[in-house]
Amino acid sequence: QVQLVESGGGLVQPGGSLRLSCASSRSIFSINAMGWYRQAPGKERELVAVISSGSRINYADSVKGRFTISSDNAKNTVYLQMNSLKPEDTAVYYCNAVIVRTQKNDYWGQGTQVTVSS
């Protein structure tokens, strides 16, 4: 089991920046992958960025060059730095953790709203 708590969402103008944080209740060394997903109104949830064991990182094409995912192992926290934000980035952002033992288990945070608007 793992609890995830997100923070850092809000309202920002186009071109602005936000940093999201996801604090894990357990050591991220024991987690196979952590990432960020987002869901806009009327759309399916989509992967934004993920960091896997071994520090492998993947981004959605739509955010490459603008978003950066990182982790602070000492704080058991994963961050998503979002720069050059666009109105189409508006969504609820969810933190995700994947733990694989005898089976794969997904855990989700409660979500944080990001609104990009002038």
PDB file of N, CA and C in Angstrom, residues 13-90:
ATOM      1  N   GLN A  13      -1.365  31.951 -15.860  1.00  0.00           N
ATOM      2  CA  GLN A  13      -1.568  32.497 -17.195  1.00  0.00           C
ATOM      3  C   GLN A  13      -0.781  31.692 -18.235  1.00  0.00           C
ATOM      4  N   PRO A  14      -1.196  31.720 -19.478  1.00  0.00           N
ATOM      5  CA  PRO A  14      -0.426  31.048 -20.539  1.00  0.00           C
ATOM      6  C   PRO A  14       1.012  31.550 -20.544  1.00  0.00           C
ATOM      7  N   GLY A  15       1.926  30.610 -20.705  1.00  0.00           N
ATOM      8  CA  GLY A  15       3.346  30.932 -20.665  1.00  0.00           C
ATOM      9  C   GLY A  15       3.951  30.847 -19.283  1.00  0.00           C
ATOM     10  N   GLY A  16       3.114  30.696 -18.272  1.00  0.00           N
ATOM     11  CA  GLY A  16       3.590  30.634 -16.906  1.00  0.00           C
ATOM     12  C   GLY A  16       4.078  29.254 -16.504  1.00  0.00           C
ATOM     13  N   SER A  17       4.437  29.134 -15.223  1.00  0.00           N
ATOM     14  CA  SER A  17       4.998  27.886 -14.699  1.00  0.00           C
ATOM     15  C   SER A  17       4.307  27.487 -13.405  1.00  0.00           C
ATOM     16  N   LEU A  18       4.297  26.194 -13.162  1.00  0.00           N
ATOM     17  CA  LEU A  18       3.845  25.624 -11.902  1.00  0.00           C
ATOM     18  C   LEU A  18       4.703  24.412 -11.604  1.00  0.00           C
ATOM     19  N   ARG A  19       4.817  24.094 -10.313  1.00  0.00           N
ATOM     20  CA  ARG A  19       5.476  22.859  -9.935  1.00  0.00           C
ATOM     21  C   ARG A  19       4.536  22.042  -9.066  1.00  0.00           C
ATOM     22  N   LEU A  20       4.269  20.846  -9.507  1.00  0.00           N
ATOM     23  CA  LEU A  20       3.450  19.918  -8.742  1.00  0.00           C
ATOM     24  C   LEU A  20       4.352  19.005  -7.905  1.00  0.00           C
ATOM     25  N   SER A  21       3.860  18.657  -6.733  1.00  0.00           N
ATOM     26  CA  SER A  21       4.579  17.732  -5.861  1.00  0.00           C
ATOM     27  C   SER A  21       3.693  16.543  -5.530  1.00  0.00           C
ATOM     28  N   CYS A  22       4.311  15.394  -5.382  1.00  0.00           N
ATOM     29  CA  CYS A  22       3.595  14.177  -4.991  1.00  0.00           C
ATOM     30  C   CYS A  22       4.410  13.502  -3.896  1.00  0.00           C
ATOM     31  N   ALA A  23       3.883  13.544  -2.684  1.00  0.00           N
ATOM     32  CA  ALA A  23       4.561  12.934  -1.549  1.00  0.00           C
ATOM     33  C   ALA A  23       4.040  11.523  -1.341  1.00  0.00           C
ATOM     34  N   SER A  24       4.969  10.595  -1.237  1.00  0.00           N
ATOM     35  CA  SER A  24       4.627   9.185  -1.052  1.00  0.00           C
ATOM     36  C   SER A  24       4.766   8.799   0.413  1.00  0.00           C
ATOM     37  N   SER A  25       3.886   7.904   0.853  1.00  0.00           N
ATOM     38  CA  SER A  25       3.927   7.453   2.256  1.00  0.00           C
ATOM     39  C   SER A  25       4.990   6.377   2.477  1.00  0.00           C
ATOM     40  N   ARG A  26       5.586   5.865   1.411  1.00  0.00           N
ATOM     41  CA  ARG A  26       6.640   4.881   1.546  1.00  0.00           C
ATOM     42  C   ARG A  26       7.833   5.288   0.689  1.00  0.00           C
ATOM     43  N   SER A  27       8.946   4.678   0.948  1.00  0.00           N
ATOM     44  CA  SER A  27      10.145   5.004   0.208  1.00  0.00           C
ATOM     45  C   SER A  27       9.932   4.771  -1.283  1.00  0.00           C
ATOM     46  N   ILE A  28      10.349   5.746  -2.088  1.00  0.00           N
ATOM     47  CA  ILE A  28      10.160   5.572  -3.526  1.00  0.00           C
ATOM     48  C   ILE A  28      11.138   4.543  -4.092  1.00  0.00           C
ATOM     49  N   PHE A  29      12.109   4.137  -3.284  1.00  0.00           N
ATOM     50  CA  PHE A  29      12.983   3.050  -3.720  1.00  0.00           C
ATOM     51  C   PHE A  29      12.209   1.742  -3.828  1.00  0.00           C
ATOM     52  N   SER A  30      11.103   1.646  -3.089  1.00  0.00           N
ATOM     53  CA  SER A  30      10.298   0.427  -3.101  1.00  0.00           C
ATOM     54  C   SER A  30       9.189   0.481  -4.148  1.00  0.00           C
ATOM     55  N   ILE A  31       9.159   1.551  -4.918  1.00  0.00           N
ATOM     56  CA  ILE A  31       8.128   1.754  -5.938  1.00  0.00           C
ATOM     57  C   ILE A  31       8.757   1.573  -7.315  1.00  0.00           C
ATOM     58  N   ASN A  32       8.106   0.824  -8.178  1.00  0.00           N
ATOM     59  CA  ASN A  32       8.689   0.518  -9.481  1.00  0.00           C
ATOM     60  C   ASN A  32       8.640   1.708 -10.439  1.00  0.00           C
ATOM     61  N   ALA A  33       7.595   2.483 -10.351  1.00  0.00           N
ATOM     62  CA  ALA A  33       7.482   3.649 -11.215  1.00  0.00           C
ATOM     63  C   ALA A  33       6.534   4.656 -10.592  1.00  0.00           C
ATOM     64  N   MET A  34       6.852   5.917 -10.795  1.00  0.00           N
ATOM     65  CA  MET A  34       5.946   6.988 -10.359  1.00  0.00           C
ATOM     66  C   MET A  34       5.780   7.962 -11.507  1.00  0.00           C
ATOM     67  N   GLY A  35       4.600   8.482 -11.619  1.00  0.00           N
ATOM     68  CA  GLY A  35       4.365   9.380 -12.734  1.00  0.00           C
ATOM     69  C   GLY A  35       3.190  10.299 -12.520  1.00  0.00           C
ATOM     70  N   TRP A  36       2.948  11.083 -13.510  1.00  0.00           N
ATOM     71  CA  TRP A  36       1.852  12.045 -13.523  1.00  0.00           C
ATOM     72  C   TRP A  36       0.961  11.771 -14.729  1.00  0.00           C
ATOM     73  N   TYR A  37      -0.323  11.777 -14.470  1.00  0.00           N
ATOM     74  CA  TYR A  37      -1.343  11.676 -15.493  1.00  0.00           C
ATOM     75  C   TYR A  37      -2.223  12.913 -15.376  1.00  0.00           C
ATOM     76  N   ARG A  38      -2.972  13.164 -16.425  1.00  0.00           N
ATOM     77  CA  ARG A  38      -3.929  14.267 -16.363  1.00  0.00           C
ATOM     78  C   ARG A  38      -5.213  13.891 -17.085  1.00  0.00           C
ATOM     79  N   GLN A  39      -6.277  14.545 -16.640  1.00  0.00           N
ATOM     80  CA  GLN A  39      -7.573  14.309 -17.263  1.00  0.00           C
ATOM     81  C   GLN A  39      -8.300  15.635 -17.419  1.00  0.00           C
ATOM     82  N   ALA A  40      -8.550  15.993 -18.661  1.00  0.00           N
ATOM     83  CA  ALA A  40      -9.301  17.200 -18.964  1.00  0.00           C
ATOM     84  C   ALA A  40     -10.787  16.847 -19.081  1.00  0.00           C
ATOM     85  N   PRO A  41     -11.664  17.812 -18.913  1.00  0.00           N
ATOM     86  CA  PRO A  41     -13.106  17.542 -19.002  1.00  0.00           C
ATOM     87  C   PRO A  41     -13.473  16.900 -20.336  1.00  0.00           C
ATOM     88  N   GLY A  42     -14.206  15.805 -20.261  1.00  0.00           N
ATOM     89  CA  GLY A  42     -14.654  15.126 -21.468  1.00  0.00           C
ATOM     90  C   GLY A  42     -13.598  14.291 -22.158  1.00  0.00           C
ATOM     91  N   LYS A  43     -12.422  14.185 -21.546  1.00  0.00           N
ATOM     92  CA  LYS A  43     -11.343  13.419 -22.166  1.00  0.00           C
ATOM     93  C   LYS A  43     -10.892  12.299 -21.241  1.00  0.00           C
ATOM     94  N   GLU A  44     -10.193  11.332 -21.833  1.00  0.00           N
ATOM     95  CA  GLU A  44      -9.661  10.239 -21.035  1.00  0.00           C
ATOM     96  C   GLU A  44      -8.389  10.675 -20.306  1.00  0.00           C
ATOM     97  N   ARG A  45      -8.113   9.974 -19.218  1.00  0.00           N
ATOM     98  CA  ARG A  45      -6.879  10.243 -18.496  1.00  0.00           C
ATOM     99  C   ARG A  45      -5.691   9.840 -19.378  1.00  0.00           C
ATOM    100  N   GLU A  46      -4.665  10.694 -19.387  1.00  0.00           N
ATOM    101  CA  GLU A  46      -3.502  10.422 -20.232  1.00  0.00           C
ATOM    102  C   GLU A  46      -2.212  10.568 -19.447  1.00  0.00           C
ATOM    103  N   LEU A  47      -1.223   9.823 -19.870  1.00  0.00           N
ATOM    104  CA  LEU A  47       0.095   9.903 -19.256  1.00  0.00           C
ATOM    105  C   LEU A  47       0.760  11.221 -19.618  1.00  0.00           C
ATOM    106  N   VAL A  48       1.351  11.860 -18.617  1.00  0.00           N
ATOM    107  CA  VAL A  48       2.122  13.080 -18.845  1.00  0.00           C
ATOM    108  C   VAL A  48       3.612  12.765 -18.786  1.00  0.00           C
ATOM    109  N   ALA A  49       4.033  12.153 -17.692  1.00  0.00           N
ATOM    110  CA  ALA A  49       5.451  11.840 -17.508  1.00  0.00           C
ATOM    111  C   ALA A  49       5.572  10.732 -16.481  1.00  0.00           C
ATOM    112  N   VAL A  50       6.589   9.904 -16.639  1.00  0.00           N
ATOM    113  CA  VAL A  50       6.803   8.814 -15.698  1.00  0.00           C
ATOM    114  C   VAL A  50       8.297   8.623 -15.492  1.00  0.00           C
ATOM    115  N   ILE A  51       8.662   8.310 -14.250  1.00  0.00           N
ATOM    116  CA  ILE A  51      10.041   7.983 -13.921  1.00  0.00           C
ATOM    117  C   ILE A  51      10.039   6.592 -13.302  1.00  0.00           C
ATOM    118  N   SER A  52      10.855   5.699 -13.876  1.00  0.00           N
ATOM    119  CA  SER A  52      10.865   4.308 -13.458  1.00  0.00           C
ATOM    120  C   SER A  52      12.140   3.990 -12.694  1.00  0.00           C
ATOM    121  N   SER A  53      12.148   2.830 -12.073  1.00  0.00           N
ATOM    122  CA  SER A  53      13.365   2.385 -11.382  1.00  0.00           C
ATOM    123  C   SER A  53      14.512   2.384 -12.380  1.00  0.00           C
ATOM    124  N   GLY A  54      15.652   2.851 -11.940  1.00  0.00           N
ATOM    125  CA  GLY A  54      16.760   3.030 -12.865  1.00  0.00           C
ATOM    126  C   GLY A  54      16.753   4.410 -13.477  1.00  0.00           C
ATOM    127  N   SER A  55      15.808   5.257 -13.014  1.00  0.00           N
ATOM    128  CA  SER A  55      15.714   6.654 -13.449  1.00  0.00           C
ATOM    129  C   SER A  55      15.384   6.804 -14.929  1.00  0.00           C
ATOM    130  N   ARG A  56      14.701   5.827 -15.499  1.00  0.00           N
ATOM    131  CA  ARG A  56      14.234   5.982 -16.873  1.00  0.00           C
ATOM    132  C   ARG A  56      13.032   6.921 -16.869  1.00  0.00           C
ATOM    133  N   ILE A  57      13.043   7.838 -17.807  1.00  0.00           N
ATOM    134  CA  ILE A  57      11.998   8.859 -17.853  1.00  0.00           C
ATOM    135  C   ILE A  57      11.343   8.867 -19.225  1.00  0.00           C
ATOM    136  N   ASN A  58      10.037   9.011 -19.223  1.00  0.00           N
ATOM    137  CA  ASN A  58       9.298   9.158 -20.476  1.00  0.00           C
ATOM    138  C   ASN A  58       8.298  10.290 -20.344  1.00  0.00           C
ATOM    139  N   TYR A  59       8.103  11.007 -21.431  1.00  0.00           N
ATOM    140  CA  TYR A  59       7.167  12.119 -21.486  1.00  0.00           C
ATOM    141  C   TYR A  59       6.179  11.928 -22.624  1.00  0.00           C
ATOM    142  N   ALA A  60       4.994  12.477 -22.429  1.00  0.00           N
ATOM    143  CA  ALA A  60       4.070  12.577 -23.548  1.00  0.00           C
ATOM    144  C   ALA A  60       4.654  13.574 -24.556  1.00  0.00           C
ATOM    145  N   ASP A  61       4.426  13.330 -25.829  1.00  0.00           N
ATOM    146  CA  ASP A  61       4.959  14.232 -26.858  1.00  0.00           C
ATOM    147  C   ASP A  61       4.498  15.669 -26.654  1.00  0.00           C
ATOM    148  N   SER A  62       3.301  15.824 -26.145  1.00  0.00           N
ATOM    149  CA  SER A  62       2.721  17.159 -26.007  1.00  0.00           C
ATOM    150  C   SER A  62       3.417  18.009 -24.940  1.00  0.00           C
ATOM    151  N   VAL A  63       4.197  17.379 -24.067  1.00  0.00           N
ATOM    152  CA  VAL A  63       4.845  18.143 -22.990  1.00  0.00           C
ATOM    153  C   VAL A  63       6.366  18.128 -23.070  1.00  0.00           C
ATOM    154  N   LYS A  64       6.913  17.380 -24.020  1.00  0.00           N
ATOM    155  CA  LYS A  64       8.373  17.304 -24.143  1.00  0.00           C
ATOM    156  C   LYS A  64       8.961  18.692 -24.359  1.00  0.00           C
ATOM    157  N   GLY A  65      10.029  18.968 -23.618  1.00  0.00           N
ATOM    158  CA  GLY A  65      10.684  20.262 -23.712  1.00  0.00           C
ATOM    159  C   GLY A  65      10.072  21.331 -22.832  1.00  0.00           C
ATOM    160  N   ARG A  66       8.904  21.042 -22.259  1.00  0.00           N
ATOM    161  CA  ARG A  66       8.245  22.028 -21.381  1.00  0.00           C
ATOM    162  C   ARG A  66       8.126  21.527 -19.946  1.00  0.00           C
ATOM    163  N   PHE A  67       7.899  20.240 -19.776  1.00  0.00           N
ATOM    164  CA  PHE A  67       7.719  19.657 -18.446  1.00  0.00           C
ATOM    165  C   PHE A  67       8.937  18.821 -18.078  1.00  0.00           C
ATOM    166  N   THR A  68       9.225  18.789 -16.782  1.00  0.00           N
ATOM    167  CA  THR A  68      10.323  17.971 -16.276  1.00  0.00           C
ATOM    168  C   THR A  68       9.868  17.226 -15.038  1.00  0.00           C
ATOM    169  N   ILE A  69      10.044  15.921 -15.044  1.00  0.00           N
ATOM    170  CA  ILE A  69       9.739  15.113 -13.869  1.00  0.00           C
ATOM    171  C   ILE A  69      11.042  14.812 -13.146  1.00  0.00           C
ATOM    172  N   SER A  70      10.970  14.863 -11.814  1.00  0.00           N
ATOM    173  CA  SER A  70      12.164  14.586 -11.022  1.00  0.00           C
ATOM    174  C   SER A  70      11.733  13.990  -9.686  1.00  0.00           C
ATOM    175  N   SER A  71      12.704  13.463  -8.968  1.00  0.00           N
ATOM    176  CA  SER A  71      12.391  12.873  -7.664  1.00  0.00           C
ATOM    177  C   SER A  71      13.413  13.284  -6.623  1.00  0.00           C
ATOM    178  N   ASP A  72      12.952  13.363  -5.398  1.00  0.00           N
ATOM    179  CA  ASP A  72      13.820  13.599  -4.249  1.00  0.00           C
ATOM    180  C   ASP A  72      13.656  12.379  -3.352  1.00  0.00           C
ATOM    181  N   ASN A  73      14.610  11.474  -3.431  1.00  0.00           N
ATOM    182  CA  ASN A  73      14.485  10.212  -2.708  1.00  0.00           C
ATOM    183  C   ASN A  73      14.446  10.411  -1.197  1.00  0.00           C
ATOM    184  N   ALA A  74      15.178  11.395  -0.709  1.00  0.00           N
ATOM    185  CA  ALA A  74      15.210  11.650   0.737  1.00  0.00           C
ATOM    186  C   ALA A  74      13.842  12.102   1.251  1.00  0.00           C
ATOM    187  N   LYS A  75      13.082  12.777   0.400  1.00  0.00           N
ATOM    188  CA  LYS A  75      11.766  13.264   0.796  1.00  0.00           C
ATOM    189  C   LYS A  75      10.635  12.373   0.294  1.00  0.00           C
ATOM    190  N   ASN A  76      10.986  11.307  -0.412  1.00  0.00           N
ATOM    191  CA  ASN A  76       9.969  10.414  -0.988  1.00  0.00           C
ATOM    192  C   ASN A  76       8.947  11.208  -1.799  1.00  0.00           C
ATOM    193  N   THR A  77       9.438  12.102  -2.591  1.00  0.00           N
ATOM    194  CA  THR A  77       8.576  13.029  -3.333  1.00  0.00           C
ATOM    195  C   THR A  77       8.991  13.071  -4.798  1.00  0.00           C
ATOM    196  N   VAL A  78       7.989  13.115  -5.652  1.00  0.00           N
ATOM    197  CA  VAL A  78       8.197  13.283  -7.087  1.00  0.00           C
ATOM    198  C   VAL A  78       7.599  14.629  -7.493  1.00  0.00           C
ATOM    199  N   TYR A  79       8.293  15.309  -8.368  1.00  0.00           N
ATOM    200  CA  TYR A  79       7.869  16.639  -8.809  1.00  0.00           C
ATOM    201  C   TYR A  79       7.572  16.649 -10.299  1.00  0.00           C
ATOM    202  N   LEU A  80       6.739  17.582 -10.687  1.00  0.00           N
ATOM    203  CA  LEU A  80       6.521  17.850 -12.103  1.00  0.00           C
ATOM    204  C   LEU A  80       6.637  19.362 -12.293  1.00  0.00           C
ATOM    205  N   GLN A  81       7.738  19.775 -12.877  1.00  0.00           N
ATOM    206  CA  GLN A  81       7.940  21.188 -13.189  1.00  0.00           C
ATOM    207  C   GLN A  81       7.328  21.455 -14.560  1.00  0.00           C
ATOM    208  N   MET A  82       6.396  22.376 -14.599  1.00  0.00           N
ATOM    209  CA  MET A  82       5.674  22.672 -15.833  1.00  0.00           C
ATOM    210  C   MET A  82       5.962  24.105 -16.242  1.00  0.00           C
ATOM    211  N   ASN A  83       6.595  24.263 -17.376  1.00  0.00           N
ATOM    212  CA  ASN A  83       6.929  25.582 -17.911  1.00  0.00           C
ATOM    213  C   ASN A  83       6.193  25.814 -19.225  1.00  0.00           C
ATOM    214  N   SER A  84       6.148  27.052 -19.641  1.00  0.00           N
ATOM    215  CA  SER A  84       5.502  27.419 -20.909  1.00  0.00           C
ATOM    216  C   SER A  84       4.111  26.802 -21.005  1.00  0.00           C
ATOM    217  N   LEU A  85       3.344  26.960 -19.966  1.00  0.00           N
ATOM    218  CA  LEU A  85       2.032  26.328 -19.918  1.00  0.00           C
ATOM    219  C   LEU A  85       1.083  26.901 -20.955  1.00  0.00           C
ATOM    220  N   LYS A  86       0.243  26.012 -21.469  1.00  0.00           N
ATOM    221  CA  LYS A  86      -0.726  26.376 -22.503  1.00  0.00           C
ATOM    222  C   LYS A  86      -2.144  26.092 -21.989  1.00  0.00           C
ATOM    223  N   PRO A  87      -3.127  26.746 -22.549  1.00  0.00           N
ATOM    224  CA  PRO A  87      -4.514  26.464 -22.122  1.00  0.00           C
ATOM    225  C   PRO A  87      -4.874  24.981 -22.239  1.00  0.00           C
ATOM    226  N   GLU A  88      -4.314  24.306 -23.204  1.00  0.00           N
ATOM    227  CA  GLU A  88      -4.619  22.887 -23.377  1.00  0.00           C
ATOM    228  C   GLU A  88      -3.980  22.004 -22.307  1.00  0.00           C
ATOM    229  N   ASP A  89      -3.157  22.572 -21.457  1.00  0.00           N
ATOM    230  CA  ASP A  89      -2.622  21.828 -20.319  1.00  0.00           C
ATOM    231  C   ASP A  89      -3.607  21.806 -19.145  1.00  0.00           C
ATOM    232  N   THR A  90      -4.679  22.550 -19.269  1.00  0.00           N
ATOM    233  CA  THR A  90      -5.673  22.584 -18.208  1.00  0.00           C
ATOM    234  C   THR A  90      -6.280  21.207 -17.988  1.00  0.00           C
TER     235      THR A  90
END
